[in-house]
């Protein structure tokens, strides 16, 4: 029974350690997922910033090309690419300030692409006149430049904060695992010591009683009262000693009676 308790304690300690590890890993996974989403969003916003610059280049190229109309196909590709990025950005499950910072990007970028498209259309028709209006390209870019810059700054800040949370989650998970392991080991050691003492002490008493029995002393009882295997063995030994004492007492009484009878007959 004692060893069964010890095995049960070991199983419980191991279960506690596994539970602590799972809880710690869950928090680490959540923090890691949050950081991954923020990094994905930040990467897309940085690419959008680059694409915004490419749209400006489309405008300038229109007024310097020999065939301005040839720029329209390149412009269409440069507009389709950020639209796909914005659609992908909308699917990333970010929350809080990060989500707020990217919420208006689609509208501001659409306003920019509409403005640059209208400017390029005019430049295709009359590139000479539009060369004098080249500053309008930057004005169109300004429609989204502020929103993109703000989103970059917010996402960078949120990513840094998420990295700190991930580092904290990793440290906490490690601490929980170590604490659970130490607690489990201490409990196992404590139960092992108690189990060992509960076995060795009764066994020592039984040995003392057996040694006395071997020397002819039937008066040394074990004094073990437990009901486990050792206790049952001790009880059997005590009973055997008691029976031997009773037999020897009976033999002694019989011998005394025979001696008394012999004396009477001799008289």
Short mmCIF file of C-alpha atoms in Angstrom, two decimals:
data_model
loop_
_atom_site.label_atom_id
_atom_site.label_comp_id
_atom_site.label_asym_id
_atom_site.label_seq_id
_atom_site.Cartn_x
_atom_site.Cartn_y
_atom_site.Cartn_z
CA UNK A 1 0.00 0.00 0.00
CA UNK A 2 2.83 2.37 0.92
CA UNK A 3 4.55 1.77 -2.39
CA UNK A 4 1.24 2.30 -4.16
CA UNK A 5 0.99 5.71 -2.50
CA UNK A 6 4.54 6.49 -3.57
CA UNK A 7 3.76 5.56 -7.18
CA UNK A 8 0.62 7.69 -7.04
CA UNK A 9 2.59 10.68 -5.78
CA UNK A 10 5.13 10.26 -8.57
CA UNK A 11 2.35 10.17 -11.15
CA UNK A 12 0.70 13.26 -9.65
CA UNK A 13 4.02 15.13 -9.60
CA UNK A 14 4.65 14.25 -13.23
CA UNK A 15 1.12 15.31 -14.15
CA UNK A 16 1.65 18.63 -12.37
CA UNK A 17 4.87 19.21 -14.27
CA UNK A 18 3.21 18.42 -17.60
CA UNK A 19 0.30 20.74 -16.76
CA UNK A 20 2.69 23.56 -15.83
CA UNK A 21 4.60 23.10 -19.08
CA UNK A 22 1.39 23.09 -21.12
CA UNK A 23 0.12 26.25 -19.42
CA UNK A 24 3.45 27.99 -19.96
CA UNK A 25 3.61 26.88 -23.59
CA UNK A 26 0.08 28.17 -24.19
CA UNK A 27 1.03 31.67 -23.07
CA UNK A 28 4.22 31.52 -25.14
CA UNK A 29 2.25 30.39 -28.18
CA UNK A 30 -0.25 33.22 -27.77
CA UNK A 31 2.53 35.81 -27.48
CA UNK A 32 4.39 34.32 -30.44
CA UNK A 33 1.25 34.35 -32.58
CA UNK A 34 0.57 37.99 -31.72
CA UNK A 35 4.14 38.94 -32.64
CA UNK A 36 3.93 37.02 -35.92
CA UNK A 37 0.74 38.82 -36.95
CA UNK A 38 2.24 42.20 -36.09
CA UNK A 39 5.39 41.43 -38.05
CA UNK A 40 3.34 40.36 -41.06
CA UNK A 41 1.30 43.55 -40.91
CA UNK A 42 4.42 45.69 -40.51
CA UNK A 43 6.06 44.00 -43.50
CA UNK A 44 3.02 44.69 -45.69
CA UNK A 45 2.89 48.35 -44.62
CA UNK A 46 6.59 48.75 -45.46
CA UNK A 47 5.91 47.29 -48.88
CA UNK A 48 2.98 49.64 -49.33
CA UNK A 49 5.32 52.54 -48.60
CA UNK A 50 7.61 51.32 -51.38
CA UNK A 51 4.69 50.88 -53.76
CA UNK A 52 3.53 54.43 -53.01
CA UNK A 53 6.93 55.68 -54.18
CA UNK A 54 6.67 53.58 -57.33
CA UNK A 55 3.36 55.25 -58.16
CA UNK A 56 5.12 58.61 -57.95
CA UNK A 57 7.71 57.29 -60.38
CA UNK A 58 4.91 56.30 -62.75
CA UNK A 59 3.77 59.89 -62.79
CA UNK A 60 7.23 61.26 -63.54
CA UNK A 61 7.91 58.63 -66.18
CA UNK A 62 4.72 59.59 -68.00
CA UNK A 63 5.92 63.13 -68.66
CA UNK A 64 9.39 62.09 -69.86
CA UNK A 65 8.63 59.04 -72.01
CA UNK A 66 8.50 59.28 -75.75
CA UNK A 67 5.25 57.33 -75.60
CA UNK A 68 3.39 58.45 -72.44
CA UNK A 69 0.51 56.08 -73.09
CA UNK A 70 2.85 53.09 -72.67
CA UNK A 71 3.08 53.99 -68.99
CA UNK A 72 -0.57 53.12 -68.40
CA UNK A 73 0.05 49.35 -68.32
CA UNK A 74 2.85 49.74 -65.77
CA UNK A 75 0.64 52.04 -63.72
CA UNK A 76 -2.15 49.45 -63.69
CA UNK A 77 0.27 46.81 -62.36
CA UNK A 78 1.60 49.20 -59.72
CA UNK A 79 -1.95 49.88 -58.56
CA UNK A 80 -3.01 46.20 -58.52
CA UNK A 81 -0.06 45.15 -56.36
CA UNK A 82 -0.82 47.39 -53.34
CA UNK A 83 -4.50 46.58 -53.64
CA UNK A 84 -3.60 42.92 -53.14
CA UNK A 85 -1.41 43.86 -50.18
CA UNK A 86 -4.23 45.84 -48.61
CA UNK A 87 -6.59 42.90 -49.06
CA UNK A 88 -4.05 40.62 -47.37
CA UNK A 89 -3.52 43.16 -44.60
CA UNK A 90 -7.25 43.17 -43.88
CA UNK A 91 -7.15 39.42 -43.15
CA UNK A 92 -4.46 39.65 -40.45
CA UNK A 93 -6.14 39.42 -37.01
CA UNK A 94 -4.45 42.30 -35.20
CA UNK A 95 -6.15 44.34 -32.48
CA UNK A 96 -5.77 47.51 -30.47
CA UNK A 97 -3.68 50.45 -31.72
CA UNK A 98 -2.16 48.29 -34.46
CA UNK A 99 -5.58 47.57 -35.96
CA UNK A 100 -6.59 51.22 -35.66
CA UNK A 101 -3.42 52.36 -37.44
CA UNK A 102 -4.10 50.25 -40.53
CA UNK A 103 -7.88 50.69 -40.58
CA UNK A 104 -7.79 53.79 -42.81
CA UNK A 105 -4.96 52.72 -45.10
CA UNK A 106 -7.24 51.26 -47.75
CA UNK A 107 -9.26 54.47 -48.14
CA UNK A 108 -6.23 56.78 -48.14
CA UNK A 109 -4.35 54.58 -50.60
CA UNK A 110 -7.38 54.39 -52.85
CA UNK A 111 -7.60 58.17 -52.83
CA UNK A 112 -3.92 58.29 -53.77
CA UNK A 113 -4.24 55.81 -56.63
CA UNK A 114 -7.32 57.64 -57.94
CA UNK A 115 -5.44 60.95 -57.84
CA UNK A 116 -2.29 59.61 -59.50
CA UNK A 117 -4.35 57.77 -62.12
CA UNK A 118 -6.20 60.97 -62.99
CA UNK A 119 -2.90 62.86 -63.19
CA UNK A 120 -1.32 60.23 -65.45
CA UNK A 121 -4.37 60.25 -67.71
CA UNK A 122 -3.93 64.00 -68.15
CA UNK A 123 -0.20 63.57 -68.72
CA UNK A 124 -0.83 61.01 -71.45
CA UNK A 125 -3.01 63.53 -73.29
CA UNK A 126 -0.80 66.59 -72.67
CA UNK A 127 2.60 65.70 -71.16
CA UNK A 128 4.07 69.12 -71.87
CA UNK A 129 1.46 70.95 -69.78
CA UNK A 130 1.64 68.36 -66.99
CA UNK A 131 5.39 68.81 -66.68
CA UNK A 132 4.65 72.19 -65.20
CA UNK A 133 2.31 70.55 -62.71
CA UNK A 134 4.75 67.90 -61.46
CA UNK A 135 4.32 69.05 -57.87
CA UNK A 136 0.82 67.61 -57.96
CA UNK A 137 2.40 64.15 -57.93
CA UNK A 138 3.74 64.74 -54.42
CA UNK A 139 0.44 66.29 -53.41
CA UNK A 140 -1.30 63.10 -54.47
CA UNK A 141 1.23 61.04 -52.51
CA UNK A 142 0.56 63.15 -49.44
CA UNK A 143 -2.98 61.71 -49.39
CA UNK A 144 -1.58 58.42 -48.03
CA UNK A 145 1.94 59.25 -46.88
CA UNK A 146 0.88 60.35 -43.39
CA UNK A 147 -1.32 57.28 -42.84
CA UNK A 148 1.42 54.91 -44.02
CA UNK A 149 4.05 56.60 -41.83
CA UNK A 150 1.79 56.46 -38.78
CA UNK A 151 0.98 52.78 -39.40
CA UNK A 152 4.71 51.99 -39.70
CA UNK A 153 5.49 53.72 -36.41
CA UNK A 154 2.58 52.14 -34.51
CA UNK A 155 3.27 48.65 -35.84
CA UNK A 156 6.96 48.95 -35.03
CA UNK A 157 6.10 50.03 -31.47
CA UNK A 158 3.51 47.28 -31.05
CA UNK A 159 5.95 44.69 -32.42
CA UNK A 160 8.57 45.76 -29.90
CA UNK A 161 6.01 45.51 -27.10
CA UNK A 162 4.89 42.09 -28.35
CA UNK A 163 8.51 40.92 -28.36
CA UNK A 164 8.82 41.98 -24.73
CA UNK A 165 5.64 40.07 -23.89
CA UNK A 166 6.99 37.00 -25.68
CA UNK A 167 10.27 37.21 -23.77
CA UNK A 168 8.33 37.56 -20.51
CA UNK A 169 6.13 34.59 -21.41
CA UNK A 170 9.19 32.47 -22.16
CA UNK A 171 10.81 33.44 -18.87
CA UNK A 172 7.59 32.78 -16.95
CA UNK A 173 7.09 29.41 -18.64
CA UNK A 174 10.64 28.43 -17.74
CA UNK A 175 10.14 29.59 -14.15
CA UNK A 176 6.86 27.67 -13.81
CA UNK A 177 8.43 24.51 -15.21
CA UNK A 178 11.40 24.76 -12.84
CA UNK A 179 9.16 25.48 -9.84
CA UNK A 180 6.86 22.58 -10.71
CA UNK A 181 9.82 20.24 -11.18
CA UNK A 182 11.42 21.28 -7.88
CA UNK A 183 8.12 20.98 -6.01
CA UNK A 184 7.51 17.57 -7.53
CA UNK A 185 10.98 16.33 -6.61
CA UNK A 186 10.62 17.62 -3.04
CA UNK A 187 7.24 15.92 -2.64
CA UNK A 188 8.60 12.66 -4.04
CA UNK A 189 11.64 12.83 -1.75
CA UNK A 190 9.43 13.55 1.26
CA UNK A 191 7.05 10.68 0.52
CA UNK A 192 10.00 8.37 -0.21
CA UNK A 193 11.61 9.17 3.14
CA UNK A 194 8.33 8.62 4.99
CA UNK A 195 7.75 5.37 3.11
CA UNK A 196 11.28 4.17 3.83
CA UNK A 197 10.93 4.97 7.53
CA UNK A 198 7.53 3.29 7.71
CA UNK A 199 9.15 0.12 6.35
CA UNK A 200 12.62 0.08 7.91
CA UNK A 201 11.54 0.83 11.49
CA UNK A 202 8.97 -2.01 11.72
CA UNK A 203 11.42 -4.37 9.99
CA UNK A 204 14.07 -3.44 12.55
CA UNK A 205 11.63 -4.22 15.39
CA UNK A 206 10.77 -7.58 13.84
CA UNK A 207 14.49 -8.34 13.52
CA UNK A 208 15.05 -7.46 17.18
CA UNK A 209 12.23 -9.77 18.18
CA UNK A 210 13.59 -12.58 15.99
CA UNK A 211 17.11 -12.15 17.39
CA UNK A 212 15.71 -12.44 20.92
CA UNK A 213 13.72 -15.50 19.87
CA UNK A 214 16.87 -17.11 18.46
CA UNK A 215 18.51 -16.59 21.86
CA UNK A 216 15.58 -18.20 23.66
CA UNK A 217 13.91 -14.99 24.81
CA UNK A 218 10.19 -15.19 24.03
CA UNK A 219 9.27 -11.98 25.81
CA UNK A 220 10.41 -9.43 23.21
CA UNK A 221 7.35 -8.50 21.17
CA UNK A 222 7.60 -6.47 17.94
CA UNK A 223 5.25 -3.69 18.98
CA UNK A 224 4.28 -3.18 15.32
CA UNK A 225 0.61 -2.27 14.90
CA UNK A 226 0.44 -1.38 11.19
CA UNK A 227 -1.76 -3.42 8.88
CA UNK A 228 0.56 -3.62 5.92
CA UNK A 229 2.65 -6.66 4.96
CA UNK A 230 5.32 -5.92 7.56
CA UNK A 231 2.64 -5.40 10.20
CA UNK A 232 1.01 -8.72 9.33
CA UNK A 233 4.38 -10.48 9.56
CA UNK A 234 5.00 -8.86 12.94
CA UNK A 235 1.57 -9.90 14.18
CA UNK A 236 2.26 -13.49 13.13
CA UNK A 237 5.58 -13.42 14.96
CA UNK A 238 3.96 -12.03 18.11
CA UNK A 239 1.28 -14.72 17.92
CA UNK A 240 3.92 -17.42 17.44
CA UNK A 241 5.83 -16.17 20.48
CA UNK A 242 2.65 -16.13 22.52
CA UNK A 243 1.84 -19.72 21.48
CA UNK A 244 5.37 -20.85 22.29
CA UNK A 245 5.16 -19.21 25.69
CA UNK A 246 1.86 -20.95 26.30
CA UNK A 247 3.26 -24.33 25.22
CA UNK A 248 6.35 -23.92 27.36
CA UNK A 249 4.23 -22.84 30.32
CA UNK A 250 2.05 -25.92 29.85
CA UNK A 251 5.11 -28.17 29.65
CA UNK A 252 6.53 -26.56 32.77
CA UNK A 253 3.29 -27.06 34.63
CA UNK A 254 3.17 -30.70 33.55
CA UNK A 255 6.76 -31.26 34.62
CA UNK A 256 6.01 -29.73 38.02
CA UNK A 257 2.99 -31.96 38.46
CA UNK A 258 4.97 -35.09 37.52
CA UNK A 259 7.71 -34.15 39.95
CA UNK A 260 5.19 -33.66 42.73
CA UNK A 261 3.58 -37.03 42.03
CA UNK A 262 6.94 -38.74 42.11
CA UNK A 263 7.72 -37.26 45.49
CA UNK A 264 4.39 -38.47 46.86
CA UNK A 265 4.99 -41.99 45.58
CA UNK A 266 8.48 -42.02 47.07
CA UNK A 267 7.12 -40.99 50.40
#
